[in-house]
XYZ file of N, CA and C in Angstrom:
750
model
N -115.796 91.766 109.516
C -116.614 92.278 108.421
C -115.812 93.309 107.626
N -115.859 93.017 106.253
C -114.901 94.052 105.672
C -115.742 95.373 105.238
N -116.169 96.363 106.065
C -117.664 97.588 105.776
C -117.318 97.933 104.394
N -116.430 98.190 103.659
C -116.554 98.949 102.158
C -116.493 97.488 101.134
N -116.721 96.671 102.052
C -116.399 95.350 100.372
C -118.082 95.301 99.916
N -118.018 94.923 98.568
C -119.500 95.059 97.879
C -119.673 93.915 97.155
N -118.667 93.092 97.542
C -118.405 91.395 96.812
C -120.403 91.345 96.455
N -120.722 90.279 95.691
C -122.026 89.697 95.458
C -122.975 90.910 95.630
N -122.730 91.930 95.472
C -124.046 93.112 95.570
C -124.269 93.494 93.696
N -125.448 93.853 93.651
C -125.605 94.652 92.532
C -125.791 95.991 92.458
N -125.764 97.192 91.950
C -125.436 98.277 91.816
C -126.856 98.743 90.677
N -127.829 99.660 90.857
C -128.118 100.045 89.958
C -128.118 101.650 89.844
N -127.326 102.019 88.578
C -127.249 103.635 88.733
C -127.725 104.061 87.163
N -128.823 104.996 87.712
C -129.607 105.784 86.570
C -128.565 107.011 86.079
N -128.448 107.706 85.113
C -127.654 108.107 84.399
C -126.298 107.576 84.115
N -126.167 106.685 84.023
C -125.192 105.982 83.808
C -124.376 106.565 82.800
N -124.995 107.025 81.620
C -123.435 107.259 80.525
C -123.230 108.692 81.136
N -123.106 109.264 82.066
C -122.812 110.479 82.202
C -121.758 110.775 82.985
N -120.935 111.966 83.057
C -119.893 111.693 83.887
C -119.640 111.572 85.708
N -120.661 111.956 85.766
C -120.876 111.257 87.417
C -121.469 109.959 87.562
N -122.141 109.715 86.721
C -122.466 107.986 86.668
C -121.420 107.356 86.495
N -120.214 107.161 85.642
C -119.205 106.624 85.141
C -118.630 106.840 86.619
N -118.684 107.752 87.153
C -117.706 107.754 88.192
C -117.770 107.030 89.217
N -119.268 106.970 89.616
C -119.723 106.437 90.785
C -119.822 105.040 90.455
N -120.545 104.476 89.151
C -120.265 102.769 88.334
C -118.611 102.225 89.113
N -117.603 103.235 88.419
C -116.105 102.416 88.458
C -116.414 102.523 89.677
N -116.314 103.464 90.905
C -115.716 103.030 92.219
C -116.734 101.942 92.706
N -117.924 101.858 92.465
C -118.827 100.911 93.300
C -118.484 99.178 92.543
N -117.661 99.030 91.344
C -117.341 97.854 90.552
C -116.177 97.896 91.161
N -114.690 98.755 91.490
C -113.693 98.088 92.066
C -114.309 97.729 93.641
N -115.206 98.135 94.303
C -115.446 97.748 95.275
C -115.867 96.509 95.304
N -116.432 95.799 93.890
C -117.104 94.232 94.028
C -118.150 94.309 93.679
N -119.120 95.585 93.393
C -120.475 95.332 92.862
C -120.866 94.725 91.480
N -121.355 94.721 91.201
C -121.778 94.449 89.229
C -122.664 95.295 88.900
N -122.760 95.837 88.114
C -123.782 97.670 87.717
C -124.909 97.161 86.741
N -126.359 97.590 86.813
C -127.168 98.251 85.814
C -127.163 99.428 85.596
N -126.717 99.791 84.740
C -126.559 100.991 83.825
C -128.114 101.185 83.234
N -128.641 102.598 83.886
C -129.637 102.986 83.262
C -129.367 104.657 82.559
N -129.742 104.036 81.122
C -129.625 106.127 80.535
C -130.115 106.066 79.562
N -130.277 107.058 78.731
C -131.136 107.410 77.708
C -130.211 107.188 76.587
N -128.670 107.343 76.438
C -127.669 107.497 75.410
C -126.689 106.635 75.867
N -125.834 106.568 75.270
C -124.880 105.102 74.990
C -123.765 105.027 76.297
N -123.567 103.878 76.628
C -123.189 103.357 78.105
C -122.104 102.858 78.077
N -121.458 102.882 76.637
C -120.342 101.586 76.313
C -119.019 102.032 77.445
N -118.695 103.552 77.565
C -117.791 104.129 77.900
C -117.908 103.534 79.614
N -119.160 103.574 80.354
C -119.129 103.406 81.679
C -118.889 101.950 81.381
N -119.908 101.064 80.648
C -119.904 99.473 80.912
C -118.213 99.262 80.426
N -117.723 99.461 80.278
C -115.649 99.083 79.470
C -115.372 99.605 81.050
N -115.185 100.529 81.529
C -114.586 100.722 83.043
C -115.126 99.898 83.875
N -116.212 99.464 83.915
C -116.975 98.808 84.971
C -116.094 97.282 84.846
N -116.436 96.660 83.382
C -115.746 95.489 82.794
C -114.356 95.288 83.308
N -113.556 96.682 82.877
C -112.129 96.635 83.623
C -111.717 96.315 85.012
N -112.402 96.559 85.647
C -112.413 96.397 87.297
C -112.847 94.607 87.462
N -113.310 93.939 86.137
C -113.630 92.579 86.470
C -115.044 91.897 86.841
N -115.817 93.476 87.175
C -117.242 93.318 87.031
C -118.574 93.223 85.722
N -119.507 92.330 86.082
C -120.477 92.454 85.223
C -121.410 94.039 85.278
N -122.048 94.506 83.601
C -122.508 95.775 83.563
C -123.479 95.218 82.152
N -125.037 96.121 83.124
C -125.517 95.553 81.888
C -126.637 96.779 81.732
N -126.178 97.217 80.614
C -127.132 98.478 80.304
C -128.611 98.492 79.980
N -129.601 99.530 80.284
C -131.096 99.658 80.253
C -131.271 100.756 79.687
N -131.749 100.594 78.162
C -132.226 102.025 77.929
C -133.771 102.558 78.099
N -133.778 103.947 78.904
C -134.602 104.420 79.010
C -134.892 106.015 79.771
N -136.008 106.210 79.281
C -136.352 107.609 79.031
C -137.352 107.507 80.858
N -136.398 107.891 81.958
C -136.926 107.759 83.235
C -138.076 108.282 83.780
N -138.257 109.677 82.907
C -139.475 110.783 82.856
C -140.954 109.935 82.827
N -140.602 109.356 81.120
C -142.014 108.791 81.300
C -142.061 107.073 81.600
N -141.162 106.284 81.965
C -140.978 104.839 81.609
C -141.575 104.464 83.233
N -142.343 103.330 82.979
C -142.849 102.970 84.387
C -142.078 102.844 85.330
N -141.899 103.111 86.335
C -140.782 102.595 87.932
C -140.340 101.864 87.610
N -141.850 100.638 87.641
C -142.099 99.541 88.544
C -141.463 98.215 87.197
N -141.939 98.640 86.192
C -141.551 97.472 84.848
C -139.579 98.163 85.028
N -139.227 99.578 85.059
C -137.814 99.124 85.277
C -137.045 98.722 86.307
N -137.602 99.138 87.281
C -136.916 98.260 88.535
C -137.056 96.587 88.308
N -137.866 95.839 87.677
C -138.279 94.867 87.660
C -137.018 93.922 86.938
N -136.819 94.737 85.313
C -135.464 94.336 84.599
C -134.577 94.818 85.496
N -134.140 95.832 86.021
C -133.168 95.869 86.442
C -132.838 94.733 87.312
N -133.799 94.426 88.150
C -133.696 93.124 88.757
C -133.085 91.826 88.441
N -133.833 91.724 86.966
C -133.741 90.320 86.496
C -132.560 90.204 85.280
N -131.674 91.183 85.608
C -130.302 91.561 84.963
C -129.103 90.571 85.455
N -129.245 90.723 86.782
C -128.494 89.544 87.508
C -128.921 89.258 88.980
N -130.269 89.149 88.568
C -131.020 88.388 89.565
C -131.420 89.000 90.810
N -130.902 89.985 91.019
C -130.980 90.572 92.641
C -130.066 92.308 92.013
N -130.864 93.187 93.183
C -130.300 94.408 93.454
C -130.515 94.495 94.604
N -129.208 95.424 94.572
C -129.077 95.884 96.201
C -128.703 97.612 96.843
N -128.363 98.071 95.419
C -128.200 99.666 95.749
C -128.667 100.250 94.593
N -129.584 101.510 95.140
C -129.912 102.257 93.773
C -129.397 103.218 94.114
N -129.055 104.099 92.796
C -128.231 105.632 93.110
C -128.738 106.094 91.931
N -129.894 107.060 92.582
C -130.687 108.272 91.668
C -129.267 109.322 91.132
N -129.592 108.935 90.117
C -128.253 109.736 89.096
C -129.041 110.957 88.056
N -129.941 110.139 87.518
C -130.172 110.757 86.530
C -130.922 112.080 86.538
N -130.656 112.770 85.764
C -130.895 114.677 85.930
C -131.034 115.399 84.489
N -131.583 116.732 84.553
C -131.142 117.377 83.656
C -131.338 118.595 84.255
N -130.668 119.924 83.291
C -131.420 121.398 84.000
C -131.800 122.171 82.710
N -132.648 123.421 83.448
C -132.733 124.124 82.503
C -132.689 125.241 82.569
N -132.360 126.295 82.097
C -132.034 127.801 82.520
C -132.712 128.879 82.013
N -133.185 130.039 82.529
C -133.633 130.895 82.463
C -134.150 131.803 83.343
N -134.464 132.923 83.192
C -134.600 133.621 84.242
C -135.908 133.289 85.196
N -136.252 133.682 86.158
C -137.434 132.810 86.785
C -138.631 133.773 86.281
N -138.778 135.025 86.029
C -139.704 135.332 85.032
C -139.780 134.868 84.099
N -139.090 134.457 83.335
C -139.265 133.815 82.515
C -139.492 132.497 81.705
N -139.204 131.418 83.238
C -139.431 130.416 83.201
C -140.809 129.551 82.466
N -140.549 128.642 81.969
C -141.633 127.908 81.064
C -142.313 127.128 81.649
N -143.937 126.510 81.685
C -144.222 125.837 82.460
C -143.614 124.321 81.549
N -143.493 124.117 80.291
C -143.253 122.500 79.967
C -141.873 122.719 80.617
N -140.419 123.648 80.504
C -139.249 123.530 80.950
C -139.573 123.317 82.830
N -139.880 123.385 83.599
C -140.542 123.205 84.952
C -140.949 121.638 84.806
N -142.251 121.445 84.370
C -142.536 119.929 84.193
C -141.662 119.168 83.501
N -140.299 119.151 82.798
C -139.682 118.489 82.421
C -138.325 118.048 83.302
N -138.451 119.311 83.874
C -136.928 119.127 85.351
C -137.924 118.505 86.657
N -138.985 119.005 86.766
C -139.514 118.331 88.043
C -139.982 116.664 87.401
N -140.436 116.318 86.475
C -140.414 115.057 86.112
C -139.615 113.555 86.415
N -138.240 114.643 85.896
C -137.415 113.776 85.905
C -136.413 113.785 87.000
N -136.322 114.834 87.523
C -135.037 115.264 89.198
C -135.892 114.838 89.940
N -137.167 114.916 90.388
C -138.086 114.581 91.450
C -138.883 113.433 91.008
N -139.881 113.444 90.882
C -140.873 112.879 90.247
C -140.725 111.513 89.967
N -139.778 111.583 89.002
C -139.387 110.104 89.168
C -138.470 109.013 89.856
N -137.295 109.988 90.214
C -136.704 109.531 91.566
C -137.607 109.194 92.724
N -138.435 109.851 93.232
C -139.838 109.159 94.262
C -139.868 107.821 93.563
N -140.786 107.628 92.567
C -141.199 106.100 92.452
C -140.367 105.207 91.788
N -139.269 105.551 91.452
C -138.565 104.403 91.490
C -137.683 104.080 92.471
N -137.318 104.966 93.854
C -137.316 104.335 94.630
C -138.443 103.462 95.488
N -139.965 104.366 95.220
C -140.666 103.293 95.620
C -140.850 102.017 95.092
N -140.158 101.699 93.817
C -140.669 100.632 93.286
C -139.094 99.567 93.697
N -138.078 100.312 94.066
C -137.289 99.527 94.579
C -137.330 98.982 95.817
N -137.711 100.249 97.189
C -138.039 100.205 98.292
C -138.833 98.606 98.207
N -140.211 98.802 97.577
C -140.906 97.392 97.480
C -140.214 96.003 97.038
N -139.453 96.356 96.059
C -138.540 95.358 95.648
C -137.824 94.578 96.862
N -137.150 95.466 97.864
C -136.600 94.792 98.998
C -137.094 93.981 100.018
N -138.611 95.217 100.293
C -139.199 94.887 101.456
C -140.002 93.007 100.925
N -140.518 93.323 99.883
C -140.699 91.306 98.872
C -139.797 90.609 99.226
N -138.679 91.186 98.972
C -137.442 89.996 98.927
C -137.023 89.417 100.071
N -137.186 90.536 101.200
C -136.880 90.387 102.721
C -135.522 91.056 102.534
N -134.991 92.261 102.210
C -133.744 92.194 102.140
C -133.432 93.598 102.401
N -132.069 93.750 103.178
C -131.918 95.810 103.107
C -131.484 96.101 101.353
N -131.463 97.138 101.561
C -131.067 98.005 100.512
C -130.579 99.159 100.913
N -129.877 99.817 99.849
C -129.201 101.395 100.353
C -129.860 102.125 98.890
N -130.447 103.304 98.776
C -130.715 104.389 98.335
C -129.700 105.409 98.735
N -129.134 106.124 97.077
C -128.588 107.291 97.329
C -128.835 108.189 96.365
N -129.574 109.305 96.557
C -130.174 110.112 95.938
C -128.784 111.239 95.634
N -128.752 111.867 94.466
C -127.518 112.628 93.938
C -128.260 114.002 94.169
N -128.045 114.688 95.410
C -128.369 116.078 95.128
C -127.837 116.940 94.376
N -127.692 118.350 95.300
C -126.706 119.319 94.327
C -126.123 120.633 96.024
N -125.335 121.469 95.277
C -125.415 122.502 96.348
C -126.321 123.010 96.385
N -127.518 123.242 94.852
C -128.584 123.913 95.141
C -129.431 123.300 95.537
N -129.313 121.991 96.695
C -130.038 121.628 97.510
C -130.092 122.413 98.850
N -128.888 123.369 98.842
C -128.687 124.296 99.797
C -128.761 125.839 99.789
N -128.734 126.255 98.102
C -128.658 127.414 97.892
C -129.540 127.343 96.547
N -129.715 129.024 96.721
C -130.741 129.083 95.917
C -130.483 129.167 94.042
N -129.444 129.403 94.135
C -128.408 129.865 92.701
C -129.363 130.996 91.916
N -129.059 131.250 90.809
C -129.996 131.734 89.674
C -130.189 130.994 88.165
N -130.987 131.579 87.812
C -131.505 130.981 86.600
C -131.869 129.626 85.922
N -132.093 128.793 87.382
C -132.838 127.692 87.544
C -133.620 127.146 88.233
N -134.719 127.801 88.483
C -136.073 127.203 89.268
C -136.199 125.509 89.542
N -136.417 125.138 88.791
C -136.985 124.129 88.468
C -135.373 123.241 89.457
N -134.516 123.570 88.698
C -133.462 122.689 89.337
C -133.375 122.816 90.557
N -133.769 124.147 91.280
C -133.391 124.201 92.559
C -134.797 123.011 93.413
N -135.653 123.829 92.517
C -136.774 123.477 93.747
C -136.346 121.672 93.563
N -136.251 120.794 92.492
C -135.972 119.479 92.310
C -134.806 119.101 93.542
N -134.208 119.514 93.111
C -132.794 119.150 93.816
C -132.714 119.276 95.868
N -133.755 120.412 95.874
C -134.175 120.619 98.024
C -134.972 119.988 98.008
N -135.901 119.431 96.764
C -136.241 118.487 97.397
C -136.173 116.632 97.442
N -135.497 116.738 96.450
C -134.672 115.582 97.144
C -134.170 115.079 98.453
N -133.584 116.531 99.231
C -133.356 116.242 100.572
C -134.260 115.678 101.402
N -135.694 116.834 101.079
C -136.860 115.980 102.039
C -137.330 114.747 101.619
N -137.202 113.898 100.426
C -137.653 112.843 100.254
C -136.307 111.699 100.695
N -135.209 112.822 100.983
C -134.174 111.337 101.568
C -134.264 111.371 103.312
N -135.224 112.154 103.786
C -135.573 112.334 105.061
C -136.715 111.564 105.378
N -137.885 111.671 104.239
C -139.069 110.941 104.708
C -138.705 109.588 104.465
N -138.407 109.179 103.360
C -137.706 107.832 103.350
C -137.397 106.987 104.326
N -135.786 107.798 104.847
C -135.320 107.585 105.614
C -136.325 106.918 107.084
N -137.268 108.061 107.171
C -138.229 108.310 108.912
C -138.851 106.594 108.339
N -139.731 106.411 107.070
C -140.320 105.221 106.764
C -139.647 103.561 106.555
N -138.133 103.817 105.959
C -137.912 102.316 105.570
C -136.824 102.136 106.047
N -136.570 103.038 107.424
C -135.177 102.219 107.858
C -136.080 100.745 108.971
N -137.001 101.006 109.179
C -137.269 99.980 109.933
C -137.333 98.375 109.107
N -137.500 98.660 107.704
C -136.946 97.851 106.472
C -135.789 97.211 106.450
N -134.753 98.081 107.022
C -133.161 98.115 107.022
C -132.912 98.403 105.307
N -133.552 99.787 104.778
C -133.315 100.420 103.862
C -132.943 101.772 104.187
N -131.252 101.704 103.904
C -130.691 103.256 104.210
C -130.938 104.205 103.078
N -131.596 105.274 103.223
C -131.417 106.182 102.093
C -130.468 107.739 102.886
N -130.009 108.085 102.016
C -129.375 109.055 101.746
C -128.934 109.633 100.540
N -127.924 110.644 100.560
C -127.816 111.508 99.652
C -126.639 112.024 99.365
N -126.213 112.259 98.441
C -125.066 112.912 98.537
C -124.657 113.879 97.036
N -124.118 115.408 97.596
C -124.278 116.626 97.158
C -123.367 117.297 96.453
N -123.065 116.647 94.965
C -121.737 117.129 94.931
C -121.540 118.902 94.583
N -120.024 119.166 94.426
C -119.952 120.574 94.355
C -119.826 120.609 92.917
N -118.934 121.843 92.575
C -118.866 122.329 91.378
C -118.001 121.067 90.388
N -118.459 120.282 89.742
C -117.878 119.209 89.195
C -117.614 119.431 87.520
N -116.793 118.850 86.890
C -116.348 118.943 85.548
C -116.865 117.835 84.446
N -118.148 118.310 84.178
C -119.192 117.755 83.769
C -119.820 118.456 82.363
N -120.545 117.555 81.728
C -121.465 118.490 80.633
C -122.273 119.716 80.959
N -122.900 119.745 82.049
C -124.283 120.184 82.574
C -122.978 121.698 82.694
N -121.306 121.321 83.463
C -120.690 122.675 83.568
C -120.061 123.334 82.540
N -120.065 122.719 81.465
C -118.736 123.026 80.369
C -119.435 124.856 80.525
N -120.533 125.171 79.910
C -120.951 126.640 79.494
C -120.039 127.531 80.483
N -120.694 127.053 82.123
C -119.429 127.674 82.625
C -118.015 127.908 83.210
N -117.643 126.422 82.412
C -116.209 126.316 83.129
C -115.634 127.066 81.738
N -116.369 126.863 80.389
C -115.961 127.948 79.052
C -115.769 129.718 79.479
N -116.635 129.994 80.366
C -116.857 131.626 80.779
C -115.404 131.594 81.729
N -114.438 132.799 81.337
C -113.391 132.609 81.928
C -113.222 132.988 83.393
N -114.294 134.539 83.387
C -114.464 135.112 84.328
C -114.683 134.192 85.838
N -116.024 133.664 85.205
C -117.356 132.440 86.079
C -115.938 131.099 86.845
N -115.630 130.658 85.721
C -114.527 129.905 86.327
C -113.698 130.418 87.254
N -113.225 131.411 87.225
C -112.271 131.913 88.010
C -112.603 132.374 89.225
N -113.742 132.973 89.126
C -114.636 133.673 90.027
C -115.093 131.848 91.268
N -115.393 130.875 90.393
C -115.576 129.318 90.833
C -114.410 128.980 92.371
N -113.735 129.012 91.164
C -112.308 128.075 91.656
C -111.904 128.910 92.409
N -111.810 130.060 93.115
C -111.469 130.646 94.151
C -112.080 130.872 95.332
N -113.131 130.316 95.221
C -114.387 129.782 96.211
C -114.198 128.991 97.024
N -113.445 128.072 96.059
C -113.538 126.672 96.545
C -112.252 126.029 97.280
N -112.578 126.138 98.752
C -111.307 125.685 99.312
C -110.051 125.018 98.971
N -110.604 123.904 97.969
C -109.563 123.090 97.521
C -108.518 123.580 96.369
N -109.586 124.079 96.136
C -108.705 125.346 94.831
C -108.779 124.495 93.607
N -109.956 123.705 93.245
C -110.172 123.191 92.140
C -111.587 122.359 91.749
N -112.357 122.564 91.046
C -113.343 121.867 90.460
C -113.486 120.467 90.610
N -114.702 119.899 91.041
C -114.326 117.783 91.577
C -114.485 117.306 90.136
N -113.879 116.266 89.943
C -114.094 115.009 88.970
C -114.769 114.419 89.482
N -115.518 113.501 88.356
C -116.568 112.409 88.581
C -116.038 111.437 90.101
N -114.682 110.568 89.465
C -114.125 110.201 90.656
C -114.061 110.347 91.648
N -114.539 111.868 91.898
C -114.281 112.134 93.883
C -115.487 111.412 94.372
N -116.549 111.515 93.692
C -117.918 110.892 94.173
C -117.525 109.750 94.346
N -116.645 108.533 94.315
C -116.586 107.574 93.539
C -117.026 106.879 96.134
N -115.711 107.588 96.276
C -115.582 106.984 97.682
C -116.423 107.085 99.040
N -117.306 108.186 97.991
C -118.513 108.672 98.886
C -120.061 107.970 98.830
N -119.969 107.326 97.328
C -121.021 106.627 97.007
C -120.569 104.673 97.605
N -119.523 104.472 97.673
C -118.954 103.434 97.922
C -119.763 103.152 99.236
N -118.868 104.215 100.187
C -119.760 104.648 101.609
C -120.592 104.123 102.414
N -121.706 105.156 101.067
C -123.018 105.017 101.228
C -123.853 103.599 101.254
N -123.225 102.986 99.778
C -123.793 101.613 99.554
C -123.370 100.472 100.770
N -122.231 100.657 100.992
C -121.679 99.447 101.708
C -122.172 99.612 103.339
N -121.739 98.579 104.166
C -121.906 97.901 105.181
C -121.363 99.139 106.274
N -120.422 99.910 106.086
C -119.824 101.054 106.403
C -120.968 101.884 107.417
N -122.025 102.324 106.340
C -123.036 103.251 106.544
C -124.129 103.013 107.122
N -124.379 101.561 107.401
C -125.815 101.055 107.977
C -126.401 101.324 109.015
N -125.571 102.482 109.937
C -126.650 103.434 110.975
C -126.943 104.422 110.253
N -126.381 104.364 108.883
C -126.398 106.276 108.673
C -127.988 106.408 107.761
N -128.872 107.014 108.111
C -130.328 107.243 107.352
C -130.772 108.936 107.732
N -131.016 109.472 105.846
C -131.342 110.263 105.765
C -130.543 111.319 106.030
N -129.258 111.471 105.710
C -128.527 112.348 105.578
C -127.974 112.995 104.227
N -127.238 114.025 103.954
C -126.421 114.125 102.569
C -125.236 114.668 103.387
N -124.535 113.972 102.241
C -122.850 114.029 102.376
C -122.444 114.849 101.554
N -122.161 116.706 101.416
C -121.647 117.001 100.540
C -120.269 116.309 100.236
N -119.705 116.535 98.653
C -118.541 116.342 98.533
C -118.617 117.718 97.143
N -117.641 118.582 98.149
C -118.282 119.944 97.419
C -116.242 120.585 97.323
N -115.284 119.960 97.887
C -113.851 120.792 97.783
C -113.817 121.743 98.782
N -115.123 121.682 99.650
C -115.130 122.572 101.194
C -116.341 124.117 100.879
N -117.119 124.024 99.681
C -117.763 124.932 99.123
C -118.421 125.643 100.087
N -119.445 124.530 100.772
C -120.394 124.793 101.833
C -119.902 125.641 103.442
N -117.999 125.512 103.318
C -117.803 125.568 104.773
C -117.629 127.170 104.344
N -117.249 127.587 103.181
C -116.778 129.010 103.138
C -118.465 130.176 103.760
């Protein structure tokens, strides 16, 4: 059995045009998958890498907050006929002080980090258990699935709890032979970081934290999500894998 080959699997990853989607798309397409690309803004950049690797990529636009689960898991399905891994990607944050926090900025991060990650894995979960088939779930935490940070409520509380929903999951649909898990990346070089990889101080103050002595690219996720999806991982349920440059060990 070759555990990391993904020959004939499909791939579906929500935030797709973003730079951890792109990342996690290419490595799970040189592995053999074929991707649905789900995002709100343009995909061309992930679907051309995905293409390059020799795989099919076929983009879904949509707004995850309010768009039914169950009608997108459904296309995603009937994209190329069958799915077999979902990877909760999609995110946003929002900042401010926690006095000061907004209740629509709150309902707009818990919407979409939580909220809808639940049912569209439930609507995938069901998808499998119909089909008769496993599946792998991998939910994209954060470190502030571990820490509390500042000036984002909403992100934190979204993001810990992700963990417990890749735990209850886990306790419910491995008897499915549906692995869920998670995985946590660290300080990565992303949109969501530019503000503070721009602050010279914040950066510096970052990168000396961090064992490796440098900020992750999309790419590092790439071998961790591979992992997860493939044949590799099929005792592993309900865990997260940081991939943080050693953040967590300091």
């Amino acid at each position: 059995m070759k555990l990391f080959d993904l020959s004939g699997r499909v791939a579906i990853v929500t935030g797709a045009s973003t730079g951890l989607g792109r990342g996690m798309a290419q490595g799970l397409a040189e592995a053999g998958a074929d991707i649905v690309g789900i995002a709100r803004s343009d995909q061309s950049a992930t679907a051309a890498g995905v293409e390059a690797a020799g795989r099919r990529y076929c983009a879904i636009a949509a707004d995850l907050a309010s768009a039914d689960a169950g009608d997108t898991i459904r296309e995603a399905v009937a994209a190329f006929g069958r799915a077999d891994i979902l990877i909760n990607n999609a995110g946003m944050i929002r900042r401010a002080d926690s006095l000061d926090f907004t209740e629509s900025d709150w309902d707009a991060v818990i919407d979409l980090n939580l909220k809808s990650i639940f049912f569209l894995s439930q609507a995938f979960a069901r998808h499998c258990v119909a089909a008769g088939q496993p599946g792998k779930i991998i939910h994209i935490a954060s470190m502030l699935s571990y820490q509390g940070g500042i000036r984002v409520p909403a992100y934190t509380a979204a993001k810990s709890g992700l963990l417990g929903l890749a735990r209850i999951m886990a306790n419910e649909w491995a008897k499915h032979h549906i692995n869920v898990n998670a995985i946590a990346p660290g300080y990565m070089v992303t949109d969501n970081t530019a503000a503070i990889r721009a602050d010279a101080t914040r950066n510096a103050e970052i990168s000396a934290r961090i064992p490796a002595g440098r900020w992750g690219e999309p790419a590092d996720l790439a071998g961790a999500a591979v992992f997860l999806a493939s044949a590799a991982s099929d005792y592993v349920h309900g865990t997260c894998l940081p991939v943080d440059g050693g953040w967590l060990a300091r």
